[in-house]
Amino acid sequence: MILRTHYSGDIHPELDGQEVTLAGWAHEIRDLGGICFLVLRDREGLAQVTMVAKRTEKPLLESVRQLSRESVIRVVGSVKAEPKAPRGYEIIPISLEVLGRADSPLPLDPTGKVDAELDTRLDSRFMDIRRPGSLAVFRIESAVLQSLRQTFYDHGFLEVITPKIVATATEGGTALFPISYFEREAFLNQSPQLYKQMLMSAGMDRVFEIGPIFRAEEHDTRRHLNEAISVDMEMSFADHNDVMDVLERAMVEAYRFVQENCKRDLDVLHLDLVVPKTPFRKVTYSEALDLAKEAGKPTMEWGDDIDTETERALGSIIGEHYFLTDWPSSIKPYYSQPYEDRPDVSKAFDLMHPSMELASGAQRVHDPEQLVSRIKDQGLDPDGFEFYLKAFRYGMPPHAGWGLGLGRVVTTMLGLENIRDAVIFPRDRRRLVP
Ligand code: AMO
């Protein structure tokens, strides 16, 4: 049996006189002697429960007076239109039941009135998410996921789930988490890269996956975590430009969806969301180096990976979402396809927000011999990739794809300081609980 008839947000003054049952947390108790206010909070907001001492049964009034803040309660009462109350109504209680008592003192102030350090908030994340500002972020994240999935379905993609316990690395240069897998060595996957490509050989044509990726990097930055959620896609009979189009569409649709469906959450965050302008500018790697030089950041040479400082300089020059294209083949993974007439440049791209990278992608090498030689060129052993290479030898279509970091999308969309604010239970070098 569902223990409520309404969320606080479903009630309005026109329900005057109707009996309702609310369930939630005792957000605030204000006892003024002659009158006592209990504010009940649920996911959809706050409801004021009003008790005039003279007109309220003693045991009911006593149970409210003894209630500890943040206890879980269920209130049966009647709606009374009251222009002075928040949302224009109050609840005159008939009965109150305590379903879960809260200890005091609380580890954190859930009203959001008292600021707390990020670490303190993360230590008691369950309590932190009771704060409207934190909840709003995760409601918006849910909307972003809903919108991304819808964009994929609208473009004929199938949702897939691939293994997270794997035998090999996929991305050069990023460290792996080893795990003990019976008598063998295994790892947590860095990316669904090899699997989504194999599904192109399987004829699934267009697939997407939203799931965790694990990177054993020791950096402690505002945009890296050791476990991140990657939104991955792979598309057959398509090139890098086609998948950039899907990425641009997915991003813009996500902004629009949040703008239309998360008004209350955006208000809580005092945000006026602006949908990025399209088409996103395409800046080649070489142009980016020139722009950086003009901006007084001449430290990079062609073939170097773009460092954080240059990335920031580019972000402030360009000032909006952009694609960084045509990367040197030597610094993009072996699976990225070099241009036929310029093998030192690859059909790889990143999607950039002015403050950080959001996604990487490429047209892929689909010729097995070329793939083996690219794997060797990058100092890797093709034997370790046999299960993957096999899928290329029996009819692999041309294909392209990308991976987009969900935490970074939400962080940049909402202007958050730290990716940890956009991840419910973040994992970093220091944090393994909660
Ligand atoms: P890449 O390694 O660039 O590409 O990862 C894709 C996107 O995932 C996000 N991301 C992270 N977010 C937070 N913390 C991290 N440690 C972290 N690492 C990655 C970023 C990044 O842009 N296989 C390719 C994708 C492809 O080509 O399809 C890949 O994994 O937003």
Tab-separated table of C-alpha atoms and ligand atoms in Angstrom:
chain	number	residue	atom	x	y	z
A	1	MET	CA	0.000	0.000	0.000
A	2	ILE	CA	1.344	3.427	-0.958
A	3	LEU	CA	1.528	5.496	2.191
A	4	ARG	CA	0.520	8.826	0.638
A	5	THR	CA	-2.336	10.095	-1.516
A	6	HIS	CA	-0.516	13.226	-2.706
A	7	TYR	CA	2.913	14.805	-2.905
A	8	SER	CA	3.037	18.292	-1.409
A	9	GLY	CA	3.381	19.656	-4.932
A	10	ASP	CA	0.122	18.013	-6.083
A	11	ILE	CA	-1.955	19.966	-3.568
A	12	HIS	CA	-3.432	23.345	-4.413
A	13	PRO	CA	-5.954	25.686	-2.735
A	14	GLU	CA	-8.812	24.385	-4.926
A	15	LEU	CA	-8.646	21.100	-3.002
A	16	ASP	CA	-9.994	23.030	0.013
A	17	GLY	CA	-11.845	20.662	2.341
A	18	GLN	CA	-10.468	17.458	0.831
A	19	GLU	CA	-8.801	14.865	3.033
A	20	VAL	CA	-5.235	13.991	1.955
A	21	THR	CA	-2.376	11.882	3.260
A	22	LEU	CA	1.167	13.217	2.984
A	23	ALA	CA	4.376	11.395	3.825
A	24	GLY	CA	7.832	12.882	4.187
A	25	TRP	CA	10.312	14.462	6.601
A	26	ALA	CA	9.706	16.859	9.498
A	27	HIS	CA	11.560	19.747	7.897
A	28	GLU	CA	10.824	22.357	10.538
A	29	ILE	CA	8.742	22.609	13.709
A	30	ARG	CA	7.774	26.082	14.956
A	31	ASP	CA	5.877	26.041	18.243
A	32	LEU	CA	4.515	29.479	19.105
A	33	GLY	CA	2.433	28.249	22.050
A	34	GLY	CA	-1.051	29.085	20.801
A	35	ILE	CA	-0.238	27.813	17.337
A	36	CYS	CA	2.201	25.221	16.107
A	37	PHE	CA	3.511	24.826	12.545
A	38	LEU	CA	4.996	21.640	11.226
A	39	VAL	CA	6.579	21.834	7.774
A	40	LEU	CA	6.557	18.481	5.992
A	41	ARG	CA	9.024	18.036	3.137
A	42	ASP	CA	8.778	15.476	0.377
A	43	ARG	CA	10.541	15.213	-2.982
A	44	GLU	CA	8.195	17.724	-4.555
A	45	GLY	CA	8.468	20.484	-1.946
A	46	LEU	CA	7.093	21.649	1.374
A	47	ALA	CA	3.629	21.529	2.965
A	48	GLN	CA	2.654	23.505	6.054
A	49	VAL	CA	0.704	21.579	8.694
A	50	THR	CA	-1.013	24.018	11.068
A	51	MET	CA	-2.303	23.245	14.551
A	52	VAL	CA	-4.156	25.847	16.629
A	53	ALA	CA	-3.521	24.605	20.178
A	54	LYS	CA	-7.104	25.120	21.377
A	55	ARG	CA	-8.603	23.278	18.447
A	56	THR	CA	-6.138	20.383	18.241
A	57	GLU	CA	-6.395	17.155	20.190
A	58	LYS	CA	-3.787	17.045	22.972
A	59	PRO	CA	-2.071	13.750	22.004
A	60	LEU	CA	-1.640	14.946	18.409
A	61	LEU	CA	-0.182	18.278	19.506
A	62	GLU	CA	2.120	16.521	21.975
A	63	SER	CA	3.410	14.110	19.339
A	64	VAL	CA	4.306	17.060	17.097
A	65	ARG	CA	6.016	18.877	19.970
A	66	GLN	CA	8.139	15.802	20.686
A	67	LEU	CA	9.045	15.187	17.075
A	68	SER	CA	12.743	15.399	16.252
A	69	ARG	CA	13.676	17.295	13.091
A	70	GLU	CA	14.031	15.095	9.976
A	71	SER	CA	11.960	12.258	11.399
A	72	VAL	CA	9.850	10.544	8.764
A	73	ILE	CA	6.152	11.147	9.245
A	74	ARG	CA	2.797	10.493	7.686
A	75	VAL	CA	0.079	13.081	8.142
A	76	VAL	CA	-3.619	12.625	7.386
A	77	GLY	CA	-5.415	15.951	7.285
A	78	SER	CA	-7.713	18.246	5.385
A	79	VAL	CA	-6.630	20.890	2.926
A	80	LYS	CA	-7.435	24.458	3.844
A	81	ALA	CA	-6.935	27.290	1.373
A	82	GLU	CA	-4.745	29.846	3.150
A	83	PRO	CA	-3.334	32.718	1.093
A	84	LYS	CA	-0.716	33.481	3.770
A	85	ALA	CA	0.767	29.959	3.693
A	86	PRO	CA	3.468	28.978	1.185
A	87	ARG	CA	1.728	27.630	-1.971
A	88	GLY	CA	-1.605	29.022	-0.719
A	89	TYR	CA	-2.728	26.076	1.367
A	90	GLU	CA	-2.194	24.481	4.746
A	91	ILE	CA	-3.059	21.097	6.151
A	92	ILE	CA	-5.225	20.775	9.267
A	93	PRO	CA	-4.077	17.440	10.670
A	94	ILE	CA	-6.358	14.615	11.776
A	95	SER	CA	-3.577	12.174	12.658
A	96	LEU	CA	0.196	11.924	12.600
A	97	GLU	CA	2.293	8.798	12.569
A	98	VAL	CA	6.076	8.633	13.036
A	99	LEU	CA	7.477	6.117	10.532
A	100	GLY	CA	11.193	6.678	11.163
A	101	ARG	CA	12.672	8.666	14.030
A	102	ALA	CA	15.703	10.882	13.373
A	103	ASP	CA	18.520	11.170	15.903
A	104	SER	CA	19.909	14.565	16.788
A	105	PRO	CA	22.096	16.457	16.283
A	106	LEU	CA	21.920	16.061	12.508
A	107	PRO	CA	25.190	15.532	10.608
A	108	LEU	CA	24.274	18.347	8.231
A	109	ASP	CA	21.660	21.073	7.978
A	110	PRO	CA	19.175	19.792	5.389
A	111	THR	CA	17.424	23.129	4.908
A	112	GLY	CA	20.408	24.452	2.970
A	113	LYS	CA	20.497	27.577	5.177
A	114	VAL	CA	23.870	26.652	6.652
A	115	ASP	CA	26.685	26.202	4.108
A	116	ALA	CA	28.796	23.074	4.404
A	117	GLU	CA	32.079	22.021	2.810
A	118	LEU	CA	31.830	19.611	-0.129
A	119	ASP	CA	33.584	16.860	1.842
A	120	THR	CA	31.181	17.172	4.771
A	121	ARG	CA	28.275	17.038	2.355
A	122	LEU	CA	29.637	13.976	0.573
A	123	ASP	CA	30.273	12.191	3.895
A	124	SER	CA	26.529	12.445	4.605
A	125	ARG	CA	25.279	12.443	1.040
A	126	PHE	CA	21.868	10.987	1.988
A	127	MET	CA	21.296	14.082	4.122
A	128	ASP	CA	22.884	16.443	1.607
A	129	ILE	CA	20.421	15.354	-1.094
A	130	ARG	CA	17.573	16.357	1.224
A	131	ARG	CA	18.752	19.927	0.525
A	132	PRO	CA	16.745	21.430	-2.322
A	133	GLY	CA	19.887	22.611	-4.170
A	134	SER	CA	21.450	19.133	-4.245
A	135	LEU	CA	18.225	17.360	-5.126
A	136	ALA	CA	17.681	19.807	-8.007
A	137	VAL	CA	21.009	18.766	-9.580
A	138	PHE	CA	20.074	15.090	-9.585
A	139	ARG	CA	16.545	15.730	-10.807
A	140	ILE	CA	18.119	17.601	-13.724
A	141	GLU	CA	20.641	14.799	-14.263
A	142	SER	CA	17.738	12.354	-14.515
A	143	ALA	CA	16.108	14.635	-17.108
A	144	VAL	CA	19.387	14.779	-19.075
A	145	LEU	CA	19.519	10.966	-19.117
A	146	GLN	CA	15.888	10.773	-20.217
A	147	SER	CA	16.531	13.225	-23.027
A	148	LEU	CA	19.751	11.545	-24.206
A	149	ARG	CA	18.000	8.171	-24.335
A	150	GLN	CA	15.104	9.706	-26.263
A	151	THR	CA	17.473	11.261	-28.812
A	152	PHE	CA	19.086	7.862	-29.363
A	153	TYR	CA	15.724	6.116	-29.734
A	154	ASP	CA	14.582	8.849	-32.152
A	155	HIS	CA	17.639	8.087	-34.299
A	156	GLY	CA	17.029	4.333	-34.321
A	157	PHE	CA	19.657	3.280	-31.745
A	158	LEU	CA	19.438	0.104	-29.672
A	159	GLU	CA	20.427	0.312	-25.993
A	160	VAL	CA	23.057	-2.258	-25.010
A	161	ILE	CA	24.958	-3.246	-21.876
A	162	THR	CA	28.513	-4.559	-22.215
A	163	PRO	CA	30.849	-6.145	-19.620
A	164	LYS	CA	32.545	-4.077	-16.967
A	165	ILE	CA	34.952	-6.891	-16.034
A	166	VAL	CA	37.368	-7.117	-18.938
A	167	ALA	CA	40.656	-8.650	-20.003
A	168	THR	CA	42.355	-5.711	-21.776
A	169	ALA	CA	42.903	-1.992	-21.837
A	170	THR	CA	41.032	-0.025	-24.485
A	171	GLU	CA	42.414	3.490	-24.194
A	172	GLY	CA	46.157	3.988	-24.486
A	173	GLY	CA	47.733	5.945	-21.684
A	174	THR	CA	45.070	5.678	-19.012
A	175	ALA	CA	45.658	3.309	-16.140
A	176	LEU	CA	43.561	0.277	-15.312
A	177	PHE	CA	42.178	-1.044	-12.045
A	178	PRO	CA	43.262	-4.684	-11.742
A	179	ILE	CA	40.873	-7.056	-10.001
A	180	SER	CA	41.259	-10.659	-8.977
A	181	TYR	CA	39.091	-12.816	-11.209
A	182	PHE	CA	39.489	-16.374	-9.940
A	183	GLU	CA	42.936	-17.513	-11.103
A	184	ARG	CA	43.239	-14.877	-13.840
A	185	GLU	CA	44.072	-11.234	-14.106
A	186	ALA	CA	41.198	-8.973	-15.055
A	187	PHE	CA	40.424	-5.263	-15.010
A	188	LEU	CA	37.537	-2.865	-14.598
A	189	ASN	CA	36.708	-1.509	-18.025
A	190	GLN	CA	38.004	1.895	-19.116
A	191	SER	CA	35.449	2.267	-21.890
A	192	PRO	CA	32.955	0.070	-23.763
A	193	GLN	CA	34.990	0.946	-26.865
A	194	LEU	CA	35.936	-2.552	-28.076
A	195	TYR	CA	32.493	-3.982	-27.356
A	196	LYS	CA	30.512	-1.267	-29.082
A	197	GLN	CA	32.727	-1.676	-32.149
A	198	MET	CA	32.279	-5.471	-32.147
A	199	LEU	CA	28.509	-4.882	-32.159
A	200	MET	CA	28.932	-3.088	-35.479
A	201	SER	CA	30.332	-6.327	-36.897
A	202	ALA	CA	27.351	-8.072	-35.295
A	203	GLY	CA	25.085	-5.949	-37.502
A	204	MET	CA	23.394	-4.031	-34.671
A	205	ASP	CA	24.038	-0.924	-36.775
A	206	ARG	CA	23.409	1.776	-34.134
A	207	VAL	CA	23.954	1.122	-30.440
A	208	PHE	CA	24.273	3.213	-27.300
A	209	GLU	CA	25.261	2.430	-23.756
A	210	ILE	CA	25.094	4.509	-20.592
A	211	GLY	CA	27.275	3.006	-17.905
A	212	PRO	CA	30.312	3.289	-15.662
A	213	ILE	CA	33.899	3.557	-16.875
A	214	PHE	CA	36.865	3.159	-14.537
A	215	ARG	CA	40.119	5.087	-14.773
A	216	ALA	CA	42.915	4.405	-12.299
A	217	GLU	CA	44.354	7.884	-12.684
A	218	GLU	CA	45.698	9.570	-9.612
A	219	HIS	CA	44.825	13.112	-10.567
A	220	ASP	CA	42.803	15.137	-8.147
A	221	THR	CA	40.969	17.692	-10.279
A	222	ARG	CA	37.521	19.227	-10.437
A	223	ARG	CA	36.661	17.262	-13.590
A	224	HIS	CA	38.153	13.791	-13.120
A	225	LEU	CA	36.835	10.875	-11.088
A	226	ASN	CA	38.010	7.286	-10.935
A	227	GLU	CA	34.525	6.056	-11.766
A	228	ALA	CA	32.584	8.102	-14.298
A	229	ILE	CA	29.408	7.550	-16.289
A	230	SER	CA	30.004	7.481	-19.996
A	231	VAL	CA	27.305	7.913	-22.605
A	232	ASP	CA	28.642	5.903	-25.539
A	233	MET	CA	27.390	5.407	-29.059
A	234	GLU	CA	28.544	3.629	-32.188
A	235	MET	CA	27.012	3.909	-35.636
A	236	SER	CA	27.650	1.876	-38.790
A	237	PHE	CA	27.806	3.131	-42.368
A	238	ALA	CA	28.532	6.582	-40.973
A	239	ASP	CA	31.598	8.797	-40.595
A	240	HIS	CA	32.935	11.179	-37.960
A	241	ASN	CA	30.848	14.072	-39.306
A	242	ASP	CA	27.631	12.044	-39.031
A	243	VAL	CA	28.261	11.144	-35.398
A	244	MET	CA	29.225	14.749	-34.576
A	245	ASP	CA	25.774	15.719	-35.894
A	246	VAL	CA	24.124	13.225	-33.525
A	247	LEU	CA	26.234	14.509	-30.633
A	248	GLU	CA	25.322	18.119	-31.332
A	249	ARG	CA	21.656	17.175	-31.526
A	250	ALA	CA	21.837	15.143	-28.299
A	251	MET	CA	23.422	18.057	-26.418
A	252	VAL	CA	20.999	20.689	-27.642
A	253	GLU	CA	17.978	18.457	-27.027
A	254	ALA	CA	19.172	17.788	-23.471
A	255	TYR	CA	19.395	21.533	-22.761
A	256	ARG	CA	15.945	22.111	-24.275
A	257	PHE	CA	14.416	19.235	-22.349
A	258	VAL	CA	15.815	20.525	-19.049
A	259	GLN	CA	14.704	24.061	-19.861
A	260	GLU	CA	11.145	22.866	-20.500
A	261	ASN	CA	10.792	20.201	-17.823
A	262	CYS	CA	12.924	21.326	-14.894
A	263	LYS	CA	11.730	24.889	-14.324
A	264	ARG	CA	11.361	24.472	-10.577
A	265	ASP	CA	14.820	22.897	-10.226
A	266	LEU	CA	16.409	25.644	-12.309
A	267	ASP	CA	14.688	28.215	-10.065
A	268	VAL	CA	16.065	26.493	-6.971
A	269	LEU	CA	19.537	26.807	-8.521
A	270	HIS	CA	18.855	30.421	-9.657
A	271	LEU	CA	19.747	29.420	-13.192
A	272	ASP	CA	18.585	30.818	-16.468
A	273	LEU	CA	19.597	28.014	-18.807
A	274	VAL	CA	20.661	29.060	-22.294
A	275	VAL	CA	20.484	26.423	-25.038
A	276	PRO	CA	23.833	26.313	-26.913
A	277	LYS	CA	23.765	27.833	-30.391
A	278	THR	CA	24.103	25.502	-33.379
A	279	PRO	CA	25.918	24.527	-35.473
A	280	PHE	CA	28.798	24.092	-33.041
A	281	ARG	CA	31.975	25.620	-34.447
A	282	LYS	CA	34.505	23.104	-35.783
A	283	VAL	CA	38.073	24.088	-34.965
A	284	THR	CA	40.867	21.877	-36.278
A	285	TYR	CA	43.753	20.975	-34.009
A	286	SER	CA	46.089	23.099	-36.176
A	287	GLU	CA	43.747	26.106	-35.965
A	288	ALA	CA	43.562	25.592	-32.224
A	289	LEU	CA	47.357	25.797	-31.959
A	290	ASP	CA	47.323	29.055	-33.943
A	291	LEU	CA	44.556	30.493	-31.752
A	292	ALA	CA	46.497	29.521	-28.641
A	293	LYS	CA	49.657	31.159	-30.001
A	294	GLU	CA	47.736	34.354	-30.754
A	295	ALA	CA	46.457	34.284	-27.187
A	296	GLY	CA	50.040	34.142	-25.911
A	297	LYS	CA	50.173	30.396	-25.180
A	298	PRO	CA	52.947	29.372	-27.559
A	299	THR	CA	54.146	26.416	-25.486
A	300	MET	CA	52.600	23.659	-27.606
A	301	GLU	CA	54.075	22.016	-30.682
A	302	TRP	CA	52.106	20.123	-33.357
A	303	GLY	CA	51.749	16.563	-32.061
A	304	ASP	CA	51.532	17.513	-28.372
A	305	ASP	CA	48.347	16.725	-26.484
A	306	ILE	CA	46.419	19.888	-25.695
A	307	ASP	CA	47.267	20.838	-22.114
A	308	THR	CA	44.828	22.263	-19.598
A	309	GLU	CA	46.206	25.775	-19.924
A	310	THR	CA	45.772	25.803	-23.712
A	311	GLU	CA	42.331	24.241	-23.352
A	312	ARG	CA	41.314	27.109	-21.031
A	313	ALA	CA	42.758	29.742	-23.387
A	314	LEU	CA	40.807	28.248	-26.294
A	315	GLY	CA	37.671	28.106	-24.181
A	316	SER	CA	37.839	31.775	-23.379
A	317	ILE	CA	38.540	32.750	-27.014
A	318	ILE	CA	35.737	30.609	-28.455
A	319	GLY	CA	33.314	31.078	-25.564
A	320	GLU	CA	30.795	28.361	-26.488
A	321	HIS	CA	30.562	24.646	-27.265
A	322	TYR	CA	32.874	23.648	-30.126
A	323	PHE	CA	34.310	20.577	-31.818
A	324	LEU	CA	38.063	20.175	-31.860
A	325	THR	CA	38.767	18.093	-34.985
A	326	ASP	CA	41.562	16.616	-37.093
A	327	TRP	CA	43.890	15.563	-34.303
A	328	PRO	CA	47.400	14.213	-34.893
A	329	SER	CA	47.047	10.446	-35.392
A	330	SER	CA	49.904	9.845	-32.961
A	331	ILE	CA	47.975	11.131	-29.923
A	332	LYS	CA	44.607	9.573	-30.653
A	333	PRO	CA	43.934	5.894	-29.867
A	334	TYR	CA	44.726	3.164	-32.430
A	335	TYR	CA	41.055	2.748	-33.332
A	336	SER	CA	40.833	6.311	-34.779
A	337	GLN	CA	40.911	6.419	-38.577
A	338	PRO	CA	43.636	8.522	-40.237
A	339	TYR	CA	42.674	10.579	-43.305
A	340	GLU	CA	43.487	8.615	-46.475
A	341	ASP	CA	45.533	11.494	-47.959
A	342	ARG	CA	47.062	12.721	-44.658
A	343	PRO	CA	47.850	9.703	-42.483
A	344	ASP	CA	49.374	11.856	-39.742
A	345	VAL	CA	45.952	13.437	-39.118
A	346	SER	CA	43.032	11.404	-37.832
A	347	LYS	CA	39.265	11.687	-38.175
A	348	ALA	CA	39.022	12.111	-34.430
A	349	PHE	CA	37.275	14.884	-32.549
A	350	ASP	CA	36.522	16.139	-29.079
A	351	LEU	CA	33.429	18.054	-28.044
A	352	MET	CA	34.533	20.949	-25.873
A	353	HIS	CA	32.730	23.194	-23.436
A	354	PRO	CA	34.724	26.404	-22.842
A	355	SER	CA	35.718	25.019	-19.427
A	356	MET	CA	36.459	21.348	-20.235
A	357	GLU	CA	36.296	18.425	-22.671
A	358	LEU	CA	32.889	16.738	-22.763
A	359	ALA	CA	33.302	13.954	-25.329
A	360	SER	CA	35.757	12.193	-27.632
A	361	GLY	CA	34.983	10.308	-30.779
A	362	ALA	CA	36.182	9.333	-34.219
A	363	GLN	CA	35.578	7.518	-37.377
A	364	ARG	CA	37.139	4.130	-36.668
A	365	VAL	CA	39.653	2.016	-38.500
A	366	HIS	CA	37.574	-0.871	-39.867
A	367	ASP	CA	40.208	-2.615	-41.979
A	368	PRO	CA	41.742	-5.395	-39.806
A	369	GLU	CA	45.260	-5.091	-41.252
A	370	GLN	CA	45.347	-1.348	-40.747
A	371	LEU	CA	44.037	-1.846	-37.223
A	372	VAL	CA	46.794	-4.333	-36.356
A	373	SER	CA	49.442	-1.964	-37.640
A	374	ARG	CA	47.920	0.969	-35.673
A	375	ILE	CA	47.906	-1.184	-32.517
A	376	LYS	CA	51.593	-2.041	-33.064
A	377	ASP	CA	52.471	1.589	-33.857
A	378	GLN	CA	51.140	2.564	-30.459
A	379	GLY	CA	53.380	0.026	-28.751
A	380	LEU	CA	50.568	-2.406	-27.926
A	381	ASP	CA	50.471	-6.151	-28.518
A	382	PRO	CA	47.809	-7.262	-31.047
A	383	ASP	CA	47.646	-10.695	-29.359
A	384	GLY	CA	45.862	-9.108	-26.405
A	385	PHE	CA	43.200	-7.792	-28.809
A	386	GLU	CA	42.515	-11.061	-30.620
A	387	PHE	CA	38.875	-11.317	-29.480
A	388	TYR	CA	38.323	-7.799	-30.845
A	389	LEU	CA	40.308	-8.180	-34.076
A	390	LYS	CA	38.387	-11.347	-34.928
A	391	ALA	CA	35.231	-9.268	-35.325
A	392	PHE	CA	37.000	-7.227	-38.026
A	393	ARG	CA	37.953	-10.210	-40.193
A	394	TYR	CA	34.511	-11.442	-41.126
A	395	GLY	CA	32.783	-8.354	-42.486
A	396	MET	CA	33.115	-5.144	-40.469
A	397	PRO	CA	31.232	-2.122	-41.831
A	398	PRO	CA	32.701	1.396	-41.750
A	399	HIS	CA	31.626	2.972	-38.474
A	400	ALA	CA	32.113	5.885	-36.100
A	401	GLY	CA	31.147	6.773	-32.555
A	402	TRP	CA	31.777	8.772	-29.417
A	403	GLY	CA	31.802	8.720	-25.629
A	404	LEU	CA	30.370	11.609	-23.605
A	405	GLY	CA	30.968	12.144	-19.865
A	406	LEU	CA	27.615	12.515	-18.108
A	407	GLY	CA	29.083	14.163	-14.999
A	408	ARG	CA	30.813	16.765	-17.138
A	409	VAL	CA	27.640	17.531	-19.100
A	410	VAL	CA	25.732	18.238	-15.890
A	411	THR	CA	28.654	20.133	-14.314
A	412	THR	CA	28.972	22.481	-17.280
A	413	MET	CA	25.233	22.796	-17.897
A	414	LEU	CA	24.626	23.939	-14.327
A	415	GLY	CA	27.889	25.825	-13.870
A	416	LEU	CA	28.903	23.624	-10.911
A	417	GLU	CA	32.328	24.105	-9.367
A	418	ASN	CA	33.229	20.446	-9.183
A	419	ILE	CA	32.180	17.245	-10.950
A	420	ARG	CA	31.653	15.738	-7.484
A	421	ASP	CA	28.578	17.961	-7.196
A	422	ALA	CA	27.090	16.166	-10.204
A	423	VAL	CA	27.759	12.601	-9.050
A	424	ILE	CA	25.670	11.088	-6.275
A	425	PHE	CA	28.392	8.942	-4.713
A	426	PRO	CA	31.678	10.025	-6.331
A	427	ARG	CA	34.759	7.822	-6.377
A	428	ASP	CA	38.142	9.500	-6.232
A	429	ARG	CA	41.579	8.750	-4.878
A	430	ARG	CA	40.462	9.407	-1.311
A	431	ARG	CA	36.829	8.423	-1.389
A	432	LEU	CA	35.542	4.844	-1.364
A	433	VAL	CA	32.573	5.412	0.964
A	434	PRO	CA	29.726	6.180	1.098
B	1	AMO	P1	37.652	9.419	-23.433
B	1	AMO	O1	38.732	8.706	-22.709
B	1	AMO	O2	37.963	10.784	-23.942
B	1	AMO	O3	37.202	8.591	-24.723
B	1	AMO	O4	36.368	9.492	-22.524
B	1	AMO	C1	35.147	9.991	-23.039
B	1	AMO	C2	34.563	11.052	-22.109
B	1	AMO	O5	34.332	10.473	-20.817
B	1	AMO	C3	34.565	11.443	-19.817
B	1	AMO	N1	35.625	10.983	-18.926
B	1	AMO	C4	35.696	11.279	-17.607
B	1	AMO	N2	34.908	11.986	-16.806
B	1	AMO	C5	35.263	12.106	-15.516
B	1	AMO	N3	36.359	11.550	-14.983
B	1	AMO	C6	37.208	10.820	-15.758
B	1	AMO	N4	38.306	10.257	-15.219
B	1	AMO	C7	36.887	10.655	-17.137
B	1	AMO	N5	37.472	10.014	-18.179
B	1	AMO	C8	36.690	10.225	-19.238
B	1	AMO	C9	34.988	12.725	-20.506
B	1	AMO	C10	35.507	12.218	-21.843
B	1	AMO	O6	35.407	13.197	-22.851
B	1	AMO	N6	36.553	5.286	-26.090
B	1	AMO	C11	36.577	6.746	-26.129
B	1	AMO	C12	35.284	7.314	-26.638
B	1	AMO	C13	35.025	7.035	-28.099
B	1	AMO	O7	35.912	7.294	-28.919
B	1	AMO	O8	33.917	6.566	-28.413
B	1	AMO	C14	36.883	7.276	-24.733
B	1	AMO	O9	36.748	6.596	-23.743
B	1	AMO	O10	33.855	13.567	-20.661
